[in-house]
Coordinates of C-alpha atoms in Angstrom, one line a residue:
M1330 CA -139.4 209.3 41.9
I1331 CA -142.4 206.9 44.2
R1332 CA -142.1 203.8 41.6
L1333 CA -137.9 204.2 42.4
Y1334 CA -138.5 204.2 46.4
V1335 CA -141.0 201.1 46.2
L1336 CA -138.5 199.1 44.1
A1337 CA -135.6 200.1 46.3
G1338 CA -137.8 199.1 49.6
F1339 CA -139.5 195.6 48.2
G1340 CA -135.4 195.2 47.5
C1341 CA -135.0 196.4 51.0
L1342 CA -137.5 193.7 52.4
F1343 CA -136.7 190.9 50.5
L1344 CA -132.7 191.4 51.6
M1345 CA -133.6 191.7 55.4
M1346 CA -135.6 188.9 55.0
N1347 CA -132.7 186.6 54.2
L1348 CA -130.1 188.7 56.2
N1349 CA -132.1 187.5 59.4
G1350 CA -133.1 184.2 58.8
N1351 CA -137.3 184.7 58.7
L1352 CA -138.1 183.2 55.1
N1353 CA -138.3 179.9 56.0
K1354 CA -141.4 181.9 58.2
Y1355 CA -143.0 182.3 54.4
I1356 CA -142.1 179.9 52.4
N1357 CA -140.9 176.5 52.2
T1358 CA -137.0 176.9 53.1
K1359 CA -136.3 175.3 49.1
Y1360 CA -137.9 177.9 47.3
A1361 CA -135.3 180.4 48.8
Y1362 CA -133.9 180.8 45.3
L1363 CA -137.1 182.2 43.9
S1364 CA -136.3 185.5 46.9
E1365 CA -132.4 185.3 45.8
S1366 CA -134.2 186.1 41.8
A1367 CA -136.2 188.7 43.2
I1368 CA -133.5 190.6 44.8
V1369 CA -131.7 190.5 41.9
L1370 CA -134.6 191.3 39.7
L1371 CA -135.5 194.6 41.9
A1372 CA -131.9 195.9 41.7
I1373 CA -132.0 195.6 38.0
L1374 CA -135.7 197.6 37.7
F1375 CA -134.3 199.8 40.4
V1376 CA -131.2 201.1 37.8
F1377 CA -133.0 201.3 35.2
E1378 CA -135.5 203.4 36.9
F1379 CA -133.0 205.4 38.6
V1380 CA -131.2 205.8 35.2
R1381 CA -135.0 206.5 33.6
L1382 CA -135.8 209.2 35.9
Y1383 CA -132.1 210.8 35.5
A1384 CA -132.3 211.3 31.8
K1385 CA -135.9 212.5 32.1
E1386 CA -134.3 215.7 34.8
K1387 CA -131.4 216.4 32.5
E1388 CA -133.7 216.4 29.6
A1389 CA -135.8 218.7 31.7
A1390 CA -133.3 220.6 32.6
K1391 CA -131.8 221.4 28.8
R1392 CA -135.6 222.4 28.2
K1393 CA -135.8 224.6 31.2
A1394 CA -132.5 226.1 29.8
A1395 CA -133.1 226.7 25.6
Q1396 CA -135.7 229.0 27.0
A1397 CA -135.0 230.6 29.3
A1398 CA -132.1 231.6 26.5
A1399 CA -134.8 232.0 24.2
E1400 CA -136.7 234.6 26.2
R1401 CA -133.2 236.5 26.7
M1402 CA -133.1 236.7 23.3
N1403 CA -136.2 237.6 22.3
A1404 CA -136.0 240.7 24.7
E1405 CA -132.9 241.7 23.4
G1406 CA -134.3 241.4 20.6
G1407 CA -137.6 243.8 20.8
A1408 CA -135.6 246.5 23.3
H1409 CA -133.0 246.8 19.9
G1410 CA -135.8 247.8 17.2
E1411 CA -137.7 250.1 19.0
P1412 CA -135.3 252.9 19.0
E1413 CA -134.6 252.1 15.0
D1414 CA -138.1 252.5 14.1
E1415 CA -138.8 255.9 16.2
L1416 CA -135.7 257.1 13.8
G1417 CA -137.2 255.8 10.8
H1418 CA -140.4 257.2 11.3
A1419 CA -139.3 260.7 11.5
P1420 CA -138.1 262.0 7.8
N1421 CA -141.5 263.7 6.4
N1422 CA -145.0 264.3 7.6
S1423 CA -146.1 261.6 3.9
H1424 CA -144.0 259.3 5.3
D1425 CA -145.8 259.7 8.6
H1426 CA -148.9 259.1 7.1
G1427 CA -147.8 256.1 5.2
H1428 CA -146.3 255.1 8.4
E1429 CA -149.8 255.3 9.9
H1430 CA -151.7 254.5 7.8
G1431 CA -149.5 251.5 8.0
H1432 CA -149.3 251.4 11.2
H1433 CA -152.9 251.7 11.8
R1434 CA -153.5 247.9 9.8
H1435 CA -150.5 247.4 11.8
N1436 CA -152.1 248.0 14.9
G1437 CA -155.6 246.2 13.3
H1438 CA -153.9 243.5 12.4
D1439 CA -152.3 242.7 15.7
H1440 CA -155.3 243.4 17.7
H1441 CA -157.4 241.0 15.2
G1442 CA -154.0 238.7 15.9
H1443 CA -154.1 239.7 19.6
D1444 CA -158.1 238.8 19.9
H1445 CA -157.7 235.5 17.6
Y1446 CA -155.1 234.4 20.1
H1447 CA -156.4 235.4 23.0
D1448 CA -159.4 233.3 21.8
I1449 CA -157.5 230.7 21.1
A1450 CA -155.8 230.7 24.1
G1451 CA -158.6 231.0 26.4
H1452 CA -160.3 227.9 24.4
G1453 CA -157.0 225.7 25.2
R1454 CA -157.4 227.1 28.7
E1455 CA -160.6 225.6 28.8
G1456 CA -160.2 222.9 27.5
H1457 CA -157.1 221.5 28.6
S1458 CA -158.8 222.5 32.2
H1459 CA -162.2 220.2 31.0
H1460 CA -160.3 217.9 29.9
G1461 CA -158.0 218.3 32.9
H1462 CA -161.2 217.4 34.9
S1463 CA -162.6 214.8 33.4
H1464 CA -159.3 212.2 32.0
E1465 CA -156.2 213.3 34.1
Q1466 CA -158.0 213.4 37.8
P1467 CA -159.1 209.4 37.6
V1468 CA -156.2 208.2 35.8
R1469 CA -153.8 210.2 39.0
W1470 CA -156.5 208.7 41.6
K1471 CA -156.3 205.1 40.1
R1472 CA -151.7 205.7 40.1
Y1473 CA -152.2 206.2 43.7
L1474 CA -153.9 204.0 45.0
G1475 CA -151.4 201.4 43.2
Y1476 CA -149.0 202.9 45.2
G1477 CA -151.2 202.4 48.1
I1478 CA -151.0 198.7 47.8
L1479 CA -147.8 198.3 46.7
I1480 CA -146.7 200.7 50.3
F1481 CA -149.0 198.8 52.3
P1482 CA -146.9 195.5 52.5
L1483 CA -143.7 197.5 52.9
L1484 CA -144.9 199.2 56.1
T1485 CA -146.2 196.4 57.1
G1486 CA -142.9 194.1 56.6
F1487 CA -140.6 196.9 58.3
I1488 CA -143.0 197.6 61.0
L1489 CA -144.4 194.8 62.5
P1490 CA -143.1 192.1 64.3
V1491 CA -143.0 188.5 62.6
Q1492 CA -145.5 186.0 64.5
T1493 CA -145.2 182.2 64.5
L1494 CA -147.6 180.0 64.6
D1495 CA -149.1 178.2 67.0
S1496 CA -151.8 177.2 69.1
S1497 CA -153.7 180.2 68.6
F1498 CA -153.6 180.4 65.4
V1499 CA -155.4 176.4 65.2
K1500 CA -158.5 178.0 67.5
A1501 CA -158.8 181.0 65.5
K1502 CA -159.1 179.3 62.2
G1503 CA -161.4 177.1 63.6
F1504 CA -160.5 173.9 62.8
S1505 CA -162.7 171.9 64.9
F1506 CA -162.2 169.1 62.2
P1507 CA -165.7 168.6 61.1
D1508 CA -164.6 166.3 58.4
F1509 CA -161.1 164.4 58.1
N1510 CA -161.6 164.8 54.2
V1511 CA -163.3 167.6 53.8
S1512 CA -159.8 169.1 52.3
A1513 CA -160.4 166.8 49.1
D1514 CA -163.0 168.7 48.0
N1515 CA -162.1 172.2 49.1
P1516 CA -158.4 173.3 48.4
G1517 CA -158.9 176.3 50.5
F1518 CA -159.0 174.3 54.0
H1519 CA -155.7 174.6 55.2
Q1520 CA -155.1 171.1 55.7
F1521 CA -154.6 169.2 59.1
L1522 CA -153.8 166.0 60.7
K1523 CA -152.5 164.5 57.2
P1524 CA -150.1 166.4 54.9
D1525 CA -151.7 165.6 51.1
T1526 CA -149.5 166.3 48.0
S1527 CA -152.4 164.4 46.0
V1528 CA -153.2 167.4 44.4
F1529 CA -149.7 167.6 43.1
Y1530 CA -149.8 164.8 40.8
G1531 CA -152.2 162.2 39.1
K1532 CA -153.8 159.1 40.3
Q1533 CA -151.0 157.0 39.0
G1534 CA -148.2 159.2 39.4
Y1535 CA -149.6 160.3 43.0
A1536 CA -149.6 156.2 43.9
K1537 CA -145.9 156.0 42.6
V1538 CA -144.9 158.7 44.7
S1539 CA -146.2 156.8 47.7
K1540 CA -145.4 154.1 47.4
K1541 CA -141.9 155.2 46.1
E1542 CA -141.8 157.1 50.1
L1543 CA -143.1 154.3 52.3
S1544 CA -140.7 151.9 50.7
E1545 CA -138.3 154.4 52.9
F1546 CA -139.5 153.6 56.3
E1547 CA -140.8 150.6 56.0
S1548 CA -137.9 148.5 56.7
A1549 CA -137.3 150.1 59.5
K1550 CA -138.5 148.6 63.0
D1551 CA -138.3 152.3 64.4
V1552 CA -139.5 154.8 62.6
R1553 CA -138.2 158.6 64.0
L1554 CA -139.9 161.7 62.2
T1555 CA -137.1 164.3 62.2
D1556 CA -137.6 168.2 61.1
A1557 CA -136.3 167.0 57.9
N1558 CA -138.6 163.9 56.9
F1559 CA -141.5 164.9 59.0
L1560 CA -144.3 166.1 56.6
K1561 CA -143.0 163.2 54.4
G1562 CA -142.8 159.9 57.2
L1563 CA -146.7 161.4 58.1
E1564 CA -148.0 161.4 54.8
A1565 CA -146.8 157.8 54.2
L1566 CA -148.3 156.7 57.9
Y1567 CA -151.4 158.4 57.3
N1568 CA -151.4 156.0 53.6
Y1569 CA -150.8 153.0 55.1
P1570 CA -151.5 152.6 58.8
D1571 CA -151.2 148.9 58.6
A1572 CA -147.5 149.1 58.0
F1573 CA -146.6 150.8 60.9
L1574 CA -149.3 149.3 63.0
G1575 CA -147.6 147.9 66.0
R1576 CA -143.6 150.3 65.8
T1577 CA -142.0 152.6 67.7
L1578 CA -143.2 155.8 66.9
S1579 CA -141.6 159.2 68.2
F1580 CA -141.5 163.3 66.9
D1581 CA -141.2 165.9 68.9
G1582 CA -144.5 169.1 68.5
F1583 CA -146.6 171.3 70.1
I1584 CA -149.6 170.1 72.5
Y1585 CA -153.3 171.3 71.5
K1586 CA -155.5 169.8 73.5
G1587 CA -158.7 171.8 71.6
E1588 CA -162.5 170.6 71.5
Q1589 CA -162.4 167.4 71.0
A1590 CA -159.3 165.4 72.5
K1591 CA -160.3 164.1 75.8
G1592 CA -159.2 162.3 78.7
N1593 CA -155.5 162.0 78.6
S1594 CA -155.7 162.4 74.3
Y1595 CA -153.9 165.2 73.1
F1596 CA -152.8 166.6 69.5
V1597 CA -148.7 166.7 69.1
F1598 CA -148.5 169.0 65.9
R1599 CA -145.9 170.5 64.3
F1600 CA -146.7 173.6 61.6
G1601 CA -145.8 172.6 58.0
F1602 CA -145.6 174.1 54.7
I1603 CA -145.7 172.1 51.0
H1604 CA -145.1 175.8 49.2
C1605 CA -145.5 178.6 51.5
V1606 CA -147.6 180.5 54.4
A1607 CA -150.4 180.4 52.4
D1608 CA -151.0 176.8 51.8
S1609 CA -149.4 175.7 55.7
G1610 CA -151.4 172.7 57.7
V1611 CA -151.1 171.8 61.1
F1612 CA -150.2 168.1 61.3
G1613 CA -149.6 165.7 63.6
M1614 CA -151.6 163.1 65.0
L1615 CA -154.2 161.9 68.3
V1616 CA -151.4 161.1 71.2
T1617 CA -152.6 159.2 74.1
F1618 CA -150.4 159.8 77.4
P1619 CA -150.7 157.7 80.7
E1620 CA -153.3 158.6 82.9
G1621 CA -152.1 161.5 85.6
Q1622 CA -150.5 163.8 83.1
S1623 CA -151.9 167.1 82.2
F1624 CA -150.2 169.8 79.5
E1625 CA -151.0 173.0 78.6
N1626 CA -151.8 174.5 74.9
D1627 CA -148.4 175.3 73.3
Q1628 CA -145.8 173.2 75.4
W1629 CA -143.5 171.3 73.4
V1630 CA -142.7 167.4 73.8
H1631 CA -141.0 164.6 72.4
V1632 CA -142.9 161.6 72.6
T1633 CA -142.1 158.4 72.4
G1634 CA -144.1 155.3 71.9
K1635 CA -145.7 152.7 70.2
L1636 CA -148.1 153.0 67.2
G1637 CA -151.4 151.5 67.5
S1638 CA -155.6 152.4 65.9
E1639 CA -159.2 153.0 67.0
F1640 CA -162.3 154.6 65.8
Y1641 CA -162.6 158.4 66.4
Q1642 CA -165.8 159.3 66.8
P1643 CA -165.4 163.0 66.4
F1644 CA -163.8 162.4 62.7
K1645 CA -166.2 159.4 62.5
Q1646 CA -162.8 157.6 61.0
T1647 CA -160.1 155.3 62.4
L1648 CA -157.3 157.0 62.9
P1649 CA -153.8 156.2 63.9
V1650 CA -153.4 156.7 67.5
L1651 CA -150.3 156.5 69.4
E1652 CA -149.7 155.0 72.8
V1653 CA -146.7 157.6 74.2
K1654 CA -144.6 155.4 76.7
E1655 CA -142.3 158.0 77.2
W1656 CA -142.0 161.6 77.0
T1657 CA -139.6 164.9 78.1
G1658 CA -140.1 168.6 77.4
I1659 CA -138.4 170.1 75.1
P1660 CA -137.7 174.2 74.8
K1661 CA -139.3 175.3 71.1
P1662 CA -137.4 174.7 68.3
K1663 CA -135.7 178.0 67.1
D1664 CA -137.2 177.2 63.6
P1665 CA -140.4 176.2 64.5
Y1666 CA -142.1 175.3 61.6
V1667 CA -141.8 171.4 59.6
Y1668 CA -141.2 171.5 55.1
R1669 CA -141.9 168.9 52.7
A1670 CA -138.6 168.0 50.5

């Protein structure tokens, strides 16, 4: 029965994510079909498990009814047999003697049979108890542990509120940017600044894809990064910075000061998903505002400026930098994430 509840729970959880519009906080929305497929599969498994349990309960009820009927028949047969024995043993003493002799043997046989049955039954109970302690309990313990592992994400999914990533996550995860290329040698490291999809291609394949994506932006005088093309455009910009130097660039993001941005320099970020939240990263660039401007972490802005570059000492490498000409504060988007198309 627990298995049935677990299947129903996961089906309802996935359905709730789709209906509430929270699925995009867990996975790239282009993979939404996987969630829909999971709902259908869980529904099929639920029906299968329900039918199996129903058949099992029905069979158990039949066995119980048959056992009760057999016990009633045995009870009725015993009640009718005792008077016949008394009448049959009454005529004469010789018959009584024979009966007593036979009855004695019968009793002896019964006694022996009873003892033998008792021994076997006792041995069976001891054996069952012994095997119950050595095999049944560990199996049951493992089964309950497995159910617990499945139930825990259900409880957290239904009870805990959905949280969106912000600058506190950047700070908590230690995005101190010690080495700009650290993610190249450590796939478990969350990406930052530059989206990098090279791990999904061979060297030649990635070169071909990156050239194709560059062609989508290099002909435009002004480059506007939207939610739809943010990760693609930013990756092209970092791969081919010379092709964008001196051009006007605009995009939306949230402010993050951090410990390595000094003076009027801030990072303007967006959280992005390549596939799901497990491979999410914080993407954007270093932005220099005019003198006298100050911002708080998580403040959302739309920035427009000229793209330049500078050697950034904390990263020990030359980075694209946006010299802001115009900026406006904007409300936090309903969906603060961007996704790789």
